[in-house]
């Protein structure tokens, strides 16, 4: 996901806010990304869902073409 910096930044923000410390996730975002942990995958999916909410319908249609 390194090629989509905006999506990665959103996933990091979600990860760090949903899993704020050792109680939730014993690894940092970078480690979670490297190991593709369930916490990381959940943060990425949440970022994708959020992007869809903020992307205008016309832009989504153009992206599909």
Tab-separated table of N, CA, C and O in Angstrom, residues 1-58:
chain	number	residue	atom	x	y	z
A	1	UNK	N	0.817	-1.183	0.000
A	1	UNK	CA	0.000	0.000	0.000
A	1	UNK	C	0.863	1.249	0.000
A	1	UNK	O	0.359	2.348	0.049
A	2	UNK	N	2.152	1.109	-0.098
A	2	UNK	CA	3.048	2.264	-0.074
A	2	UNK	C	2.805	3.205	-1.249
A	2	UNK	O	3.139	4.385	-1.180
A	3	UNK	N	2.217	2.707	-2.336
A	3	UNK	CA	1.983	3.558	-3.500
A	3	UNK	C	0.828	4.528	-3.286
A	3	UNK	O	0.724	5.537	-3.961
A	4	UNK	N	-0.066	4.239	-2.350
A	4	UNK	CA	-1.201	5.120	-2.054
A	4	UNK	C	-0.957	5.773	-0.693
A	4	UNK	O	-1.391	5.273	0.343
A	5	UNK	N	-0.239	6.889	-0.715
A	5	UNK	CA	0.180	7.514	0.541
A	5	UNK	C	-0.990	8.051	1.357
A	5	UNK	O	-0.942	8.011	2.583
A	6	UNK	N	-2.032	8.535	0.692
A	6	UNK	CA	-3.191	9.055	1.421
A	6	UNK	C	-3.914	7.926	2.147
A	6	UNK	O	-4.296	8.067	3.315
A	7	UNK	N	-4.090	6.793	1.478
A	7	UNK	CA	-4.749	5.662	2.107
A	7	UNK	C	-3.911	5.122	3.259
A	7	UNK	O	-4.429	4.789	4.323
A	8	UNK	N	-2.604	5.074	3.081
A	8	UNK	CA	-1.714	4.597	4.141
A	8	UNK	C	-1.766	5.529	5.350
A	8	UNK	O	-1.811	5.088	6.491
A	9	UNK	N	-1.793	6.826	5.110
A	9	UNK	CA	-1.880	7.796	6.210
A	9	UNK	C	-3.206	7.643	6.962
A	9	UNK	O	-3.239	7.713	8.198
A	10	UNK	N	-4.276	7.429	6.220
A	10	UNK	CA	-5.580	7.224	6.863
A	10	UNK	C	-5.580	5.934	7.674
A	10	UNK	O	-6.094	5.906	8.802
A	11	UNK	N	-5.012	4.874	7.125
A	11	UNK	CA	-4.934	3.602	7.851
A	11	UNK	C	-4.103	3.764	9.119
A	11	UNK	O	-4.456	3.233	10.180
A	12	UNK	N	-3.005	4.498	9.027
A	12	UNK	CA	-2.166	4.734	10.215
A	12	UNK	C	-2.957	5.503	11.276
A	12	UNK	O	-2.914	5.168	12.458
A	13	UNK	N	-3.670	6.549	10.874
A	13	UNK	CA	-4.451	7.344	11.826
A	13	UNK	C	-5.520	6.489	12.496
A	13	UNK	O	-5.707	6.556	13.719
A	14	UNK	N	-6.194	5.663	11.718
A	14	UNK	CA	-7.213	4.776	12.282
A	14	UNK	C	-6.565	3.776	13.232
A	14	UNK	O	-7.021	3.577	14.354
A	15	UNK	N	-5.484	3.144	12.794
A	15	UNK	CA	-4.782	2.161	13.612
A	15	UNK	C	-4.359	2.761	14.948
A	15	UNK	O	-4.600	2.181	16.006
A	16	UNK	N	-3.736	3.919	14.907
A	16	UNK	CA	-3.204	4.530	16.124
A	16	UNK	C	-4.296	5.035	17.061
A	16	UNK	O	-4.074	5.153	18.262
A	17	UNK	N	-5.479	5.339	16.522
A	17	UNK	CA	-6.574	5.790	17.374
A	17	UNK	C	-7.440	4.651	17.889
A	17	UNK	O	-7.961	4.722	18.994
A	18	UNK	N	-7.573	3.609	17.115
A	18	UNK	CA	-8.386	2.471	17.538
A	18	UNK	C	-7.589	1.540	18.447
A	18	UNK	O	-8.123	0.971	19.394
A	19	UNK	N	-6.305	1.383	18.163
A	19	UNK	CA	-5.427	0.513	18.952
A	19	UNK	C	-4.330	1.376	19.573
A	19	UNK	O	-3.189	1.359	19.131
A	20	UNK	N	-4.677	2.176	20.591
A	20	UNK	CA	-3.770	3.215	21.073
A	20	UNK	C	-2.533	2.761	21.831
A	20	UNK	O	-1.614	3.540	22.007
A	21	UNK	N	-2.485	1.551	22.286
A	21	UNK	CA	-1.303	1.177	23.054
A	21	UNK	C	-1.142	-0.315	23.205
A	21	UNK	O	-1.765	-1.103	22.492
A	22	UNK	N	-0.316	-0.681	24.135
A	22	UNK	CA	0.024	-2.079	24.337
A	22	UNK	C	-1.176	-2.947	24.701
A	22	UNK	O	-1.156	-4.150	24.468
A	23	UNK	N	-2.197	-2.355	25.281
A	23	UNK	CA	-3.374	-3.144	25.648
A	23	UNK	C	-4.096	-3.695	24.429
A	23	UNK	O	-4.676	-4.774	24.469
A	24	UNK	N	-4.067	-2.945	23.325
A	24	UNK	CA	-4.793	-3.358	22.130
A	24	UNK	C	-3.892	-4.011	21.096
A	24	UNK	O	-4.245	-5.009	20.495
A	25	UNK	N	-2.782	-3.419	20.836
A	25	UNK	CA	-1.870	-3.943	19.823
A	25	UNK	C	-0.441	-3.766	20.321
A	25	UNK	O	0.018	-2.649	20.494
A	26	UNK	N	0.268	-4.856	20.528
A	26	UNK	CA	1.623	-4.758	21.068
A	26	UNK	C	2.666	-4.306	20.054
A	26	UNK	O	3.832	-4.189	20.383
A	27	UNK	N	2.249	-4.039	18.827
A	27	UNK	CA	3.198	-3.633	17.793
A	27	UNK	C	2.832	-2.256	17.257
A	27	UNK	O	1.699	-1.815	17.362
A	28	UNK	N	3.801	-1.592	16.664
A	28	UNK	CA	3.562	-0.286	16.041
A	28	UNK	C	2.871	-0.490	14.696
A	28	UNK	O	2.774	-1.614	14.189
A	29	UNK	N	2.418	0.602	14.113
A	29	UNK	CA	1.782	0.516	12.800
A	29	UNK	C	2.733	-0.087	11.771
A	29	UNK	O	2.337	-0.934	10.979
A	30	UNK	N	3.984	0.351	11.788
A	30	UNK	CA	4.948	-0.156	10.810
A	30	UNK	C	5.161	-1.663	10.945
A	30	UNK	O	5.231	-2.381	9.943
A	31	UNK	N	5.237	-2.140	12.180
A	31	UNK	CA	5.384	-3.579	12.392
A	31	UNK	C	4.115	-4.323	11.982
A	31	UNK	O	4.184	-5.381	11.352
A	32	UNK	N	2.969	-3.755	12.327
A	32	UNK	CA	1.696	-4.374	11.950
A	32	UNK	C	1.577	-4.448	10.427
A	32	UNK	O	1.102	-5.450	9.881
A	33	UNK	N	2.028	-3.401	9.759
A	33	UNK	CA	1.994	-3.391	8.294
A	33	UNK	C	2.926	-4.472	7.729
A	33	UNK	O	2.551	-5.200	6.816
A	34	UNK	N	4.093	-4.570	8.284
A	34	UNK	CA	5.069	-5.549	7.813
A	34	UNK	C	4.547	-6.978	7.973
A	34	UNK	O	4.700	-7.808	7.086
A	35	UNK	N	3.907	-7.251	9.110
A	35	UNK	CA	3.427	-8.607	9.395
A	35	UNK	C	1.983	-8.833	8.964
A	35	UNK	O	1.454	-9.929	9.129
A	36	UNK	N	1.337	-7.777	8.437
A	36	UNK	CA	-0.059	-7.858	7.977
A	36	UNK	C	-0.978	-8.412	9.062
A	36	UNK	O	-1.769	-9.321	8.841
A	37	UNK	N	-0.885	-7.822	10.255
A	37	UNK	CA	-1.693	-8.287	11.379
A	37	UNK	C	-3.173	-7.992	11.135
A	37	UNK	O	-3.533	-7.169	10.278
A	38	UNK	N	-4.012	-8.638	11.920
A	38	UNK	CA	-5.444	-8.400	11.803
A	38	UNK	C	-5.763	-6.945	12.127
A	38	UNK	O	-6.644	-6.339	11.496
A	39	UNK	N	-5.038	-6.347	13.060
A	39	UNK	CA	-5.258	-4.937	13.398
A	39	UNK	C	-4.954	-4.047	12.190
A	39	UNK	O	-5.689	-3.115	11.890
A	40	UNK	N	-3.880	-4.345	11.506
A	40	UNK	CA	-3.500	-3.590	10.310
A	40	UNK	C	-4.558	-3.761	9.217
A	40	UNK	O	-5.000	-2.781	8.615
A	41	UNK	N	-4.953	-4.980	8.962
A	41	UNK	CA	-5.951	-5.230	7.910
A	41	UNK	C	-7.271	-4.535	8.221
A	41	UNK	O	-7.924	-3.994	7.320
A	42	UNK	N	-7.654	-4.519	9.491
A	42	UNK	CA	-8.882	-3.818	9.880
A	42	UNK	C	-8.752	-2.316	9.655
A	42	UNK	O	-9.694	-1.670	9.192
A	43	UNK	N	-7.603	-1.752	9.979
A	43	UNK	CA	-7.380	-0.316	9.781
A	43	UNK	C	-7.406	0.046	8.301
A	43	UNK	O	-7.970	1.070	7.906
A	44	UNK	N	-6.810	-0.797	7.466
A	44	UNK	CA	-6.811	-0.546	6.020
A	44	UNK	C	-8.228	-0.611	5.468
A	44	UNK	O	-8.647	0.247	4.683
A	45	UNK	N	-8.991	-1.603	5.877
A	45	UNK	CA	-10.371	-1.717	5.396
A	45	UNK	C	-11.198	-0.521	5.853
A	45	UNK	O	-12.002	0.014	5.081
A	46	UNK	N	-10.994	-0.071	7.077
A	46	UNK	CA	-11.709	1.114	7.570
A	46	UNK	C	-11.325	2.349	6.759
A	46	UNK	O	-12.181	3.176	6.427
A	47	UNK	N	-10.055	2.476	6.406
A	47	UNK	CA	-9.603	3.613	5.593
A	47	UNK	C	-10.234	3.563	4.204
A	47	UNK	O	-10.644	4.596	3.668
A	48	UNK	N	-10.325	2.378	3.636
A	48	UNK	CA	-10.963	2.242	2.313
A	48	UNK	C	-12.437	2.610	2.377
A	48	UNK	O	-12.966	3.272	1.482
A	49	UNK	N	-13.105	2.171	3.428
A	49	UNK	CA	-14.520	2.497	3.584
A	49	UNK	C	-14.712	3.997	3.794
A	49	UNK	O	-15.634	4.590	3.233
A	50	UNK	N	-13.838	4.619	4.574
A	50	UNK	CA	-13.929	6.059	4.801
A	50	UNK	C	-13.685	6.827	3.508
A	50	UNK	O	-14.383	7.800	3.212
A	51	UNK	N	-12.696	6.394	2.726
A	51	UNK	CA	-12.411	7.070	1.455
A	51	UNK	C	-13.637	7.030	0.550
A	51	UNK	O	-13.967	8.022	-0.104
A	52	UNK	N	-14.339	5.903	0.530
A	52	UNK	CA	-15.533	5.792	-0.302
A	52	UNK	C	-16.605	6.787	0.134
A	52	UNK	O	-17.340	7.322	-0.698
A	53	UNK	N	-16.679	7.059	1.433
A	53	UNK	CA	-17.668	8.019	1.939
A	53	UNK	C	-17.342	9.453	1.544
A	53	UNK	O	-18.236	10.271	1.378
A	54	UNK	N	-16.061	9.754	1.389
A	54	UNK	CA	-15.639	11.118	1.093
A	54	UNK	C	-15.381	11.377	-0.384
A	54	UNK	O	-15.110	12.499	-0.780
A	55	UNK	N	-15.446	10.339	-1.196
A	55	UNK	CA	-15.198	10.489	-2.623
A	55	UNK	C	-16.528	10.735	-3.335
A	55	UNK	O	-17.452	9.943	-3.193
A	56	UNK	N	-16.631	11.813	-4.107
A	56	UNK	CA	-17.866	12.075	-4.844
A	56	UNK	C	-18.181	10.933	-5.810
A	56	UNK	O	-17.285	10.284	-6.340
A	57	UNK	N	-19.448	10.710	-6.034
A	57	UNK	CA	-19.898	9.599	-6.892
A	57	UNK	C	-19.272	9.667	-8.281
A	57	UNK	O	-18.839	8.661	-8.812
A	58	UNK	N	-19.199	10.836	-8.872
A	58	UNK	CA	-18.604	10.978	-10.209
A	58	UNK	C	-17.153	10.566	-10.246
A	58	UNK	O	-16.686	9.929	-11.185
